[in-house]
Amino acid sequence: MNDFYGIDESKIREYARLAVRAGVNVQPGQKVVVRCEAQHYAFARMIAEEAYTAGAGEVVMKYSDTVCTRLYYENVSDEVLTEVPDWMGESMNYYAREKAAFISVSGSNPEAYKGLDPKRLQTRSNLLQTAQKEFRDATMMSLVPWTIIAVPQEDWAKKVFPDLSEEDAMRRLWEYILKTVRIGDGDAVKAWEEHVAFLQKKCCLMNSYAFEKLHYKNSLGTDFTVGLAKGHIWEGGSEKAGTGVTFLANMPTEEIFTMPDCRVAEGTLVSALPLSLKGTLVKNFKLTFHEGCVTDCAAEEGEEALKALLETDEGSRRLGEVAFVPYGSPISAMKTLFYNTLFDENASCHFALGRCYPTTVAGGENMSEAELSAVGGNFSVNHVDFMVGTSDLAITGILADGSEVEVFRDGVWAI
Ligand code: ZN
Ligand code: ZN
């Protein structure tokens, strides 16, 4: 047994290389910040090696550990909870100013913080997000290249494959992840180029229509209309960073997405998949919107965590992203609930509550917050994707003159 549960180590290394090359496209002399869980150290070392091989000037490792973080939440006083010394913001903001490349390795236990007070988690998260605003703005506006990938971890693997032994579950999750990031027998970098070209073709098609609104309907109870921001741009696959290089913000990625008008949303959205929200699962939930704002919510499980999210700030009750993923995409075809948004959002059409991506509107990267708000851009410390796509989802595009175009039928592209 190696560190990777019997998976061919060269494939794992290929994955690390893919994250460094196709993911953030490390340039000679560039600083690289790697954020990961302590137990992912073996994979993180590969990333560091590959980054230096690609010419990185410095690789900065930032390890965290959900077990210690849980102990922190269980033990610290409210006073300590709200302490965010300057260095905590600066530890990320500095590297954003330095135009570093940011690699995040996700894959912690989806229920790591189950049972903890969601308000305490949200309070801390909001303070950290605010302190690290410069870093957050740099990634949301694509000023710097960044990527999120995932690596298995025992609690997560057992959650996804509860009937397998821990070892088998780990091996299976590794196999699935490698498959979703197109690592197999062929050339993964080439496979990604083809995939990105396909997504960009769909973006061109959607951009040519420039719909004013989209209407969603399915048998779960979703009946919902959302406005799209004036001048919205559909994006998908790779993006261009302010530093001039192309990068892939998420690996895997199957979505194309754009900016909704956060003032225009009416009706009800019903979740198609559970949502892992700061270590708490929210299941079978429903959001009702009026004039762009969530006016009512209910969940069979995890309702408190959902409410804590919605109560964070005004923007948390409004939408910041609309994304299309056909039912039957390679990830949805796996018929596996990953309990990790990186995978689950790529299995299903989704929306995000909270902050918009300024690059998804024409000229957005040079607009002030006031200018973005004027076209319907949303602002919040949160950005949380939630999945609504089902095998019977119908999406209709509505043009400015009121005419309609069928965009999705039975969960897949109709145009
Ligand atoms: Zn998305
Ligand atoms: Zn998102």
Short mmCIF file of C-alpha atoms and ligand atoms in Angstrom, two decimals:
data_model
loop_
_atom_site.label_atom_id
_atom_site.label_comp_id
_atom_site.label_asym_id
_atom_site.label_seq_id
_atom_site.Cartn_x
_atom_site.Cartn_y
_atom_site.Cartn_z
CA MET A 1 0.00 0.00 0.00
CA ASN A 2 1.48 3.37 -0.98
CA ASP A 3 0.20 6.77 0.18
CA PHE A 4 -2.38 6.62 -2.57
CA TYR A 5 -4.19 3.36 -1.84
CA GLY A 6 -2.78 1.37 -4.71
CA ILE A 7 -3.38 4.02 -7.37
CA ASP A 8 -0.48 4.29 -9.82
CA GLU A 9 1.63 7.10 -8.35
CA SER A 10 2.49 8.44 -11.80
CA LYS A 11 -1.22 9.26 -12.30
CA ILE A 12 -1.29 11.17 -9.04
CA ARG A 13 1.78 13.08 -10.08
CA GLU A 14 0.13 13.84 -13.41
CA TYR A 15 -2.75 15.34 -11.43
CA ALA A 16 -0.36 17.55 -9.43
CA ARG A 17 1.32 18.60 -12.69
CA LEU A 18 -2.06 19.32 -14.29
CA ALA A 19 -3.01 21.61 -11.37
CA VAL A 20 0.30 23.49 -11.68
CA ARG A 21 0.32 23.72 -15.49
CA ALA A 22 -3.28 23.77 -16.78
CA GLY A 23 -4.76 24.83 -13.41
CA VAL A 24 -2.83 27.99 -12.50
CA ASN A 25 -0.26 28.00 -15.32
CA VAL A 26 2.72 28.84 -13.08
CA GLN A 27 5.18 31.28 -14.67
CA PRO A 28 8.95 31.52 -14.05
CA GLY A 29 9.70 33.35 -10.81
CA GLN A 30 6.05 33.47 -9.74
CA LYS A 31 5.08 32.80 -6.13
CA VAL A 32 2.66 29.93 -5.59
CA VAL A 33 0.40 29.61 -2.54
CA VAL A 34 -0.87 26.09 -1.79
CA ARG A 35 -3.71 25.69 0.72
CA CYS A 36 -4.56 22.18 1.86
CA GLU A 37 -5.44 19.90 4.73
CA ALA A 38 -2.55 18.58 6.82
CA GLN A 39 -3.34 15.00 5.86
CA HIS A 40 -2.92 15.80 2.15
CA TYR A 41 0.78 16.44 2.70
CA ALA A 42 1.98 13.69 0.32
CA PHE A 43 0.04 15.18 -2.57
CA ALA A 44 0.94 18.73 -1.51
CA ARG A 45 4.63 17.84 -1.71
CA MET A 46 4.10 16.71 -5.30
CA ILE A 47 2.47 20.06 -6.09
CA ALA A 48 5.43 21.88 -4.55
CA GLU A 49 7.88 19.80 -6.61
CA GLU A 50 5.93 20.32 -9.81
CA ALA A 51 5.61 24.06 -9.13
CA TYR A 52 9.37 24.45 -8.67
CA THR A 53 9.92 22.34 -11.80
CA ALA A 54 7.65 24.80 -13.64
CA GLY A 55 9.90 27.63 -12.43
CA ALA A 56 8.03 28.90 -9.35
CA GLY A 57 10.04 31.52 -7.45
CA GLU A 58 8.65 30.37 -4.12
CA VAL A 59 6.04 27.85 -3.02
CA VAL A 60 4.22 28.86 0.18
CA MET A 61 2.44 26.00 1.97
CA LYS A 62 -0.61 26.78 4.09
CA TYR A 63 -1.78 23.71 5.98
CA SER A 64 -4.98 23.51 7.97
CA ASP A 65 -6.67 20.72 9.91
CA THR A 66 -10.42 20.40 10.37
CA VAL A 67 -9.95 18.39 13.59
CA CYS A 68 -8.05 21.23 15.25
CA THR A 69 -10.44 23.77 13.75
CA ARG A 70 -13.34 21.89 15.31
CA LEU A 71 -11.57 21.95 18.69
CA TYR A 72 -11.12 25.67 18.23
CA TYR A 73 -14.86 26.24 17.69
CA GLU A 74 -15.75 24.00 20.62
CA ASN A 75 -13.43 25.77 23.03
CA VAL A 76 -12.71 29.41 22.28
CA SER A 77 -14.74 32.24 23.83
CA ASP A 78 -16.84 34.57 21.69
CA GLU A 79 -14.21 37.20 22.31
CA VAL A 80 -11.42 35.07 20.84
CA LEU A 81 -13.72 33.96 18.00
CA THR A 82 -13.99 37.53 16.75
CA GLU A 83 -10.26 38.28 17.02
CA VAL A 84 -8.67 38.60 13.58
CA PRO A 85 -5.19 40.09 13.92
CA ASP A 86 -3.90 42.00 10.87
CA TRP A 87 -1.47 39.30 9.86
CA MET A 88 -4.32 36.89 9.13
CA GLY A 89 -5.65 39.13 6.37
CA GLU A 90 -2.19 40.07 5.22
CA SER A 91 -1.07 36.41 5.02
CA MET A 92 -3.25 36.14 1.90
CA ASN A 93 -3.52 39.78 0.76
CA TYR A 94 0.25 40.10 0.47
CA TYR A 95 0.44 37.23 -2.02
CA ALA A 96 -2.49 38.62 -4.01
CA ARG A 97 -0.53 41.89 -4.41
CA GLU A 98 2.51 39.84 -5.39
CA LYS A 99 0.37 38.30 -8.19
CA ALA A 100 0.95 34.80 -6.87
CA ALA A 101 -0.84 31.72 -8.22
CA PHE A 102 -3.25 30.17 -5.71
CA ILE A 103 -3.90 26.42 -5.56
CA SER A 104 -6.54 25.17 -3.13
CA VAL A 105 -6.74 21.47 -2.40
CA SER A 106 -10.20 20.70 -1.06
CA GLY A 107 -11.52 17.40 0.23
CA SER A 108 -12.14 17.63 3.94
CA ASN A 109 -14.79 15.72 5.83
CA PRO A 110 -18.13 17.16 4.63
CA GLU A 111 -19.47 16.83 8.16
CA ALA A 112 -16.37 18.03 9.99
CA TYR A 113 -18.34 20.71 11.81
CA LYS A 114 -21.63 18.89 12.23
CA GLY A 115 -23.49 19.97 15.35
CA LEU A 116 -21.45 23.12 15.90
CA ASP A 117 -23.32 26.42 16.17
CA PRO A 118 -23.60 27.61 12.54
CA LYS A 119 -23.72 31.22 13.73
CA ARG A 120 -20.26 30.95 15.28
CA LEU A 121 -18.89 29.38 12.09
CA GLN A 122 -20.49 32.04 9.93
CA THR A 123 -19.30 34.89 12.18
CA ARG A 124 -15.71 33.71 12.00
CA SER A 125 -15.89 33.06 8.28
CA ASN A 126 -17.30 36.55 7.61
CA LEU A 127 -14.53 38.21 9.62
CA LEU A 128 -11.83 36.25 7.80
CA GLN A 129 -13.37 36.96 4.40
CA THR A 130 -13.49 40.65 5.22
CA ALA A 131 -9.90 40.68 6.47
CA GLN A 132 -8.78 38.90 3.30
CA LYS A 133 -10.84 41.10 0.98
CA GLU A 134 -7.88 42.03 -1.23
CA PHE A 135 -7.16 38.36 -1.87
CA ARG A 136 -10.82 37.59 -2.39
CA ASP A 137 -11.30 40.45 -4.84
CA ALA A 138 -8.18 39.38 -6.74
CA THR A 139 -9.57 35.88 -7.27
CA MET A 140 -13.18 36.89 -7.94
CA MET A 141 -11.98 39.42 -10.52
CA SER A 142 -9.41 36.97 -11.95
CA LEU A 143 -6.56 39.41 -11.30
CA VAL A 144 -4.48 36.37 -10.33
CA PRO A 145 -4.65 32.74 -11.51
CA TRP A 146 -6.27 30.35 -9.06
CA THR A 147 -7.57 26.83 -9.05
CA ILE A 148 -9.50 24.53 -6.75
CA ILE A 149 -8.93 20.79 -6.98
CA ALA A 150 -9.82 17.97 -4.60
CA VAL A 151 -8.02 15.06 -3.00
CA PRO A 152 -9.67 12.19 -1.08
CA GLN A 153 -9.61 11.94 2.68
CA GLU A 154 -10.91 9.01 4.76
CA ASP A 155 -14.04 10.57 6.29
CA TRP A 156 -15.03 12.03 2.97
CA ALA A 157 -14.47 8.77 1.05
CA LYS A 158 -16.54 6.82 3.59
CA LYS A 159 -19.33 9.36 3.30
CA VAL A 160 -19.39 8.97 -0.51
CA PHE A 161 -19.02 5.17 -0.47
CA PRO A 162 -20.47 4.05 2.89
CA ASP A 163 -20.64 0.37 1.87
CA LEU A 164 -16.93 0.04 1.11
CA SER A 165 -14.06 -0.45 3.55
CA GLU A 166 -12.04 2.68 4.22
CA GLU A 167 -9.24 1.53 1.91
CA ASP A 168 -11.58 0.59 -0.91
CA ALA A 169 -13.52 3.81 -0.50
CA MET A 170 -10.30 5.82 -0.73
CA ARG A 171 -9.18 3.94 -3.83
CA ARG A 172 -12.59 4.37 -5.46
CA LEU A 173 -12.71 8.09 -4.70
CA TRP A 174 -9.22 8.56 -6.14
CA GLU A 175 -10.30 6.68 -9.29
CA TYR A 176 -13.41 8.83 -9.65
CA ILE A 177 -11.56 12.08 -9.09
CA LEU A 178 -8.86 11.20 -11.64
CA LYS A 179 -11.60 10.34 -14.12
CA THR A 180 -13.41 13.65 -13.60
CA VAL A 181 -10.17 15.54 -14.24
CA ARG A 182 -9.59 13.49 -17.42
CA ILE A 183 -6.49 11.67 -16.25
CA GLY A 184 -6.39 8.27 -17.85
CA ASP A 185 -4.52 6.66 -20.70
CA GLY A 186 -4.41 9.66 -23.03
CA ASP A 187 -2.85 13.09 -22.81
CA ALA A 188 -4.75 14.91 -20.04
CA VAL A 189 -3.60 18.38 -21.08
CA LYS A 190 -4.90 17.76 -24.63
CA ALA A 191 -8.17 16.32 -23.31
CA TRP A 192 -8.62 19.53 -21.30
CA GLU A 193 -7.98 21.69 -24.37
CA GLU A 194 -10.78 19.90 -26.25
CA HIS A 195 -13.14 20.07 -23.30
CA VAL A 196 -12.53 23.81 -22.80
CA ALA A 197 -13.14 24.41 -26.53
CA PHE A 198 -16.52 22.64 -26.24
CA LEU A 199 -17.57 24.74 -23.24
CA GLN A 200 -16.50 27.92 -25.00
CA LYS A 201 -18.65 27.03 -28.02
CA LYS A 202 -21.70 26.81 -25.75
CA CYS A 203 -20.77 30.18 -24.21
CA CYS A 204 -20.65 31.78 -27.68
CA LEU A 205 -24.08 30.37 -28.45
CA MET A 206 -25.62 31.69 -25.23
CA ASN A 207 -23.88 35.07 -25.65
CA SER A 208 -25.35 35.40 -29.15
CA TYR A 209 -28.89 35.17 -27.73
CA ALA A 210 -28.30 37.68 -24.90
CA PHE A 211 -31.45 36.55 -23.06
CA GLU A 212 -33.14 38.97 -20.70
CA LYS A 213 -34.54 36.27 -18.44
CA LEU A 214 -34.52 32.51 -17.91
CA HIS A 215 -37.43 30.44 -16.70
CA TYR A 216 -36.85 27.11 -14.85
CA LYS A 217 -39.39 24.38 -14.25
CA ASN A 218 -39.31 20.75 -13.06
CA SER A 219 -41.39 18.17 -11.20
CA LEU A 220 -39.59 18.74 -7.86
CA GLY A 221 -41.45 22.03 -7.60
CA THR A 222 -39.00 24.46 -9.13
CA ASP A 223 -40.87 27.22 -10.95
CA PHE A 224 -38.58 30.17 -11.15
CA THR A 225 -37.70 33.16 -13.29
CA VAL A 226 -34.35 34.93 -13.04
CA GLY A 227 -33.18 38.05 -14.84
CA LEU A 228 -29.74 38.17 -16.41
CA ALA A 229 -27.52 41.22 -15.92
CA LYS A 230 -27.48 43.69 -18.81
CA GLY A 231 -24.34 42.93 -20.83
CA HIS A 232 -23.85 39.57 -19.13
CA ILE A 233 -21.23 37.24 -20.56
CA TRP A 234 -21.38 33.44 -20.35
CA GLU A 235 -18.04 32.00 -19.30
CA GLY A 236 -16.78 28.47 -19.00
CA GLY A 237 -13.63 26.42 -19.10
CA SER A 238 -10.53 28.53 -18.91
CA GLU A 239 -10.28 32.18 -17.95
CA LYS A 240 -7.68 34.81 -18.58
CA ALA A 241 -6.02 36.26 -15.48
CA GLY A 242 -5.00 39.90 -15.11
CA THR A 243 -1.45 38.57 -15.29
CA GLY A 244 -2.12 37.54 -18.91
CA VAL A 245 -2.12 33.76 -18.52
CA THR A 246 -5.07 31.41 -18.98
CA PHE A 247 -6.09 29.32 -15.99
CA LEU A 248 -8.80 26.88 -14.86
CA ALA A 249 -10.52 28.06 -11.69
CA ASN A 250 -12.05 24.66 -10.98
CA MET A 251 -10.90 21.17 -11.89
CA PRO A 252 -13.14 19.43 -12.75
CA THR A 253 -15.40 21.93 -14.46
CA GLU A 254 -18.40 21.15 -16.63
CA GLU A 255 -20.31 24.41 -16.21
CA ILE A 256 -20.89 27.57 -18.17
CA PHE A 257 -22.02 30.45 -15.98
CA THR A 258 -22.99 34.08 -16.02
CA MET A 259 -24.23 36.99 -13.92
CA PRO A 260 -27.88 37.19 -12.91
CA ASP A 261 -29.53 40.53 -12.25
CA CYS A 262 -29.74 40.22 -8.46
CA ARG A 263 -32.86 42.41 -8.42
CA VAL A 264 -34.87 40.08 -10.65
CA ALA A 265 -35.85 36.64 -9.32
CA GLU A 266 -39.38 35.36 -8.74
CA GLY A 267 -40.72 32.00 -7.64
CA THR A 268 -39.38 28.87 -6.02
CA LEU A 269 -36.16 26.90 -6.41
CA VAL A 270 -36.02 23.37 -5.00
CA SER A 271 -32.64 21.76 -4.33
CA ALA A 272 -31.73 18.71 -6.41
CA LEU A 273 -28.74 17.66 -4.26
CA PRO A 274 -27.75 18.18 -0.62
CA LEU A 275 -25.44 21.07 0.07
CA SER A 276 -22.41 20.80 2.33
CA LEU A 277 -22.37 24.16 4.08
CA LYS A 278 -19.37 24.79 6.34
CA GLY A 279 -19.33 21.17 7.45
CA THR A 280 -23.11 20.82 7.82
CA LEU A 281 -25.32 19.06 5.28
CA VAL A 282 -28.43 20.91 4.17
CA LYS A 283 -30.93 18.51 2.58
CA ASN A 284 -34.10 18.91 0.52
CA PHE A 285 -34.40 22.64 0.76
CA LYS A 286 -36.52 25.20 -0.94
CA LEU A 287 -35.93 28.91 -1.51
CA THR A 288 -38.68 31.35 -2.43
CA PHE A 289 -37.71 34.62 -4.13
CA HIS A 290 -39.49 37.91 -4.63
CA GLU A 291 -37.90 40.89 -6.39
CA GLY A 292 -34.56 39.10 -6.39
CA CYS A 293 -34.51 38.41 -2.66
CA VAL A 294 -35.07 35.16 -0.72
CA THR A 295 -38.25 35.75 1.25
CA ASP A 296 -38.74 32.25 2.60
CA CYS A 297 -36.70 29.08 3.07
CA ALA A 298 -37.21 25.58 4.41
CA ALA A 299 -34.99 22.51 4.67
CA GLU A 300 -35.64 18.95 5.82
CA GLU A 301 -32.20 18.92 7.42
CA GLY A 302 -29.70 21.67 8.22
CA GLU A 303 -32.20 24.53 8.12
CA GLU A 304 -30.27 26.44 10.81
CA ALA A 305 -27.10 26.46 8.73
CA LEU A 306 -29.06 27.63 5.68
CA LYS A 307 -30.65 30.44 7.71
CA ALA A 308 -27.28 31.47 9.14
CA LEU A 309 -26.01 31.78 5.59
CA LEU A 310 -29.01 33.83 4.42
CA GLU A 311 -28.74 36.15 7.42
CA THR A 312 -25.08 37.01 6.84
CA ASP A 313 -25.75 40.14 4.79
CA GLU A 314 -28.20 41.53 2.24
CA GLY A 315 -26.29 39.96 -0.69
CA SER A 316 -26.51 36.46 0.81
CA ARG A 317 -30.24 36.48 0.06
CA ARG A 318 -29.65 37.28 -3.60
CA LEU A 319 -28.08 35.44 -6.54
CA GLY A 320 -24.59 36.01 -7.89
CA GLU A 321 -24.23 33.19 -10.42
CA VAL A 322 -26.38 31.22 -12.87
CA ALA A 323 -24.75 28.05 -14.22
CA PHE A 324 -25.69 25.39 -16.76
CA VAL A 325 -24.51 21.79 -16.51
CA PRO A 326 -26.36 19.23 -18.64
CA TYR A 327 -27.78 16.25 -16.81
CA GLY A 328 -25.64 13.31 -17.88
CA SER A 329 -22.38 15.30 -17.78
CA PRO A 330 -19.48 12.94 -16.98
CA ILE A 331 -19.87 13.70 -13.28
CA SER A 332 -23.65 13.33 -13.14
CA ALA A 333 -23.26 10.08 -15.13
CA MET A 334 -21.29 8.69 -12.17
CA LYS A 335 -24.57 8.83 -10.22
CA THR A 336 -22.56 9.60 -7.12
CA LEU A 337 -23.24 12.26 -4.57
CA PHE A 338 -19.82 13.64 -3.65
CA TYR A 339 -20.89 15.88 -0.74
CA ASN A 340 -18.40 18.36 -2.15
CA THR A 341 -19.51 21.36 -4.18
CA LEU A 342 -16.57 21.13 -6.57
CA PHE A 343 -18.05 17.88 -7.91
CA ASP A 344 -21.73 18.22 -7.16
CA GLU A 345 -21.98 21.65 -8.83
CA ASN A 346 -20.55 20.06 -11.96
CA ALA A 347 -23.24 17.39 -11.94
CA SER A 348 -26.18 19.75 -12.01
CA CYS A 349 -27.47 23.14 -13.13
CA HIS A 350 -26.98 25.49 -10.22
CA PHE A 351 -27.10 29.00 -8.84
CA ALA A 352 -24.96 30.73 -6.27
CA LEU A 353 -26.21 32.89 -3.45
CA GLY A 354 -23.94 35.82 -2.76
CA ARG A 355 -21.17 37.52 -4.57
CA CYS A 356 -21.11 37.79 -8.37
CA TYR A 357 -18.11 37.30 -10.65
CA PRO A 358 -17.42 40.77 -12.12
CA THR A 359 -15.88 39.18 -15.22
CA THR A 360 -19.27 37.77 -16.23
CA VAL A 361 -20.50 41.16 -17.43
CA ALA A 362 -18.98 43.23 -20.25
CA GLY A 363 -16.26 45.50 -18.83
CA GLY A 364 -17.00 44.24 -15.33
CA GLU A 365 -13.39 43.90 -14.26
CA ASN A 366 -12.97 47.69 -14.58
CA MET A 367 -16.26 48.62 -12.90
CA SER A 368 -16.63 49.94 -9.37
CA GLU A 369 -19.00 48.14 -6.99
CA ALA A 370 -21.56 50.91 -7.64
CA GLU A 371 -21.31 50.40 -11.41
CA LEU A 372 -21.64 46.64 -11.05
CA SER A 373 -24.65 47.08 -8.76
CA ALA A 374 -26.26 49.28 -11.41
CA VAL A 375 -26.29 46.37 -13.90
CA GLY A 376 -27.52 43.91 -11.28
CA GLY A 377 -24.24 42.64 -9.79
CA ASN A 378 -24.50 41.26 -6.26
CA PHE A 379 -22.13 41.71 -3.33
CA SER A 380 -21.68 39.61 -0.23
CA VAL A 381 -18.95 37.98 1.81
CA ASN A 382 -20.49 34.66 0.70
CA HIS A 383 -20.57 32.82 -2.60
CA VAL A 384 -22.34 29.48 -2.20
CA ASP A 385 -23.37 27.26 -5.10
CA PHE A 386 -26.48 25.12 -4.74
CA MET A 387 -27.82 22.56 -7.20
CA VAL A 388 -31.22 22.57 -8.86
CA GLY A 389 -30.72 20.55 -12.08
CA THR A 390 -32.75 17.36 -12.53
CA SER A 391 -33.37 14.94 -15.41
CA ASP A 392 -36.64 16.71 -16.18
CA LEU A 393 -35.50 20.31 -15.85
CA ALA A 394 -36.76 22.67 -18.55
CA ILE A 395 -35.12 26.05 -19.07
CA THR A 396 -36.62 28.64 -21.38
CA GLY A 397 -34.76 31.74 -22.51
CA ILE A 398 -36.82 34.93 -22.74
CA LEU A 399 -35.67 37.66 -25.13
CA ALA A 400 -36.16 41.40 -24.62
CA ASP A 401 -39.15 41.37 -27.01
CA GLY A 402 -40.81 38.65 -24.91
CA SER A 403 -40.24 35.81 -27.38
CA GLU A 404 -39.12 32.48 -25.94
CA VAL A 405 -36.43 29.95 -26.88
CA GLU A 406 -36.16 26.44 -25.45
CA VAL A 407 -32.66 26.19 -23.93
CA PHE A 408 -32.81 23.00 -21.83
CA ARG A 409 -35.27 20.12 -22.22
CA ASP A 410 -35.25 17.04 -19.96
CA GLY A 411 -32.15 18.34 -18.19
CA VAL A 412 -29.98 18.67 -21.31
CA TRP A 413 -29.23 21.23 -24.01
CA ALA A 414 -32.10 21.81 -26.43
CA ILE A 415 -30.22 24.32 -28.59
ZN ZN B 1 -20.72 27.37 -10.53
ZN ZN B 2 -20.02 29.35 -7.94
#
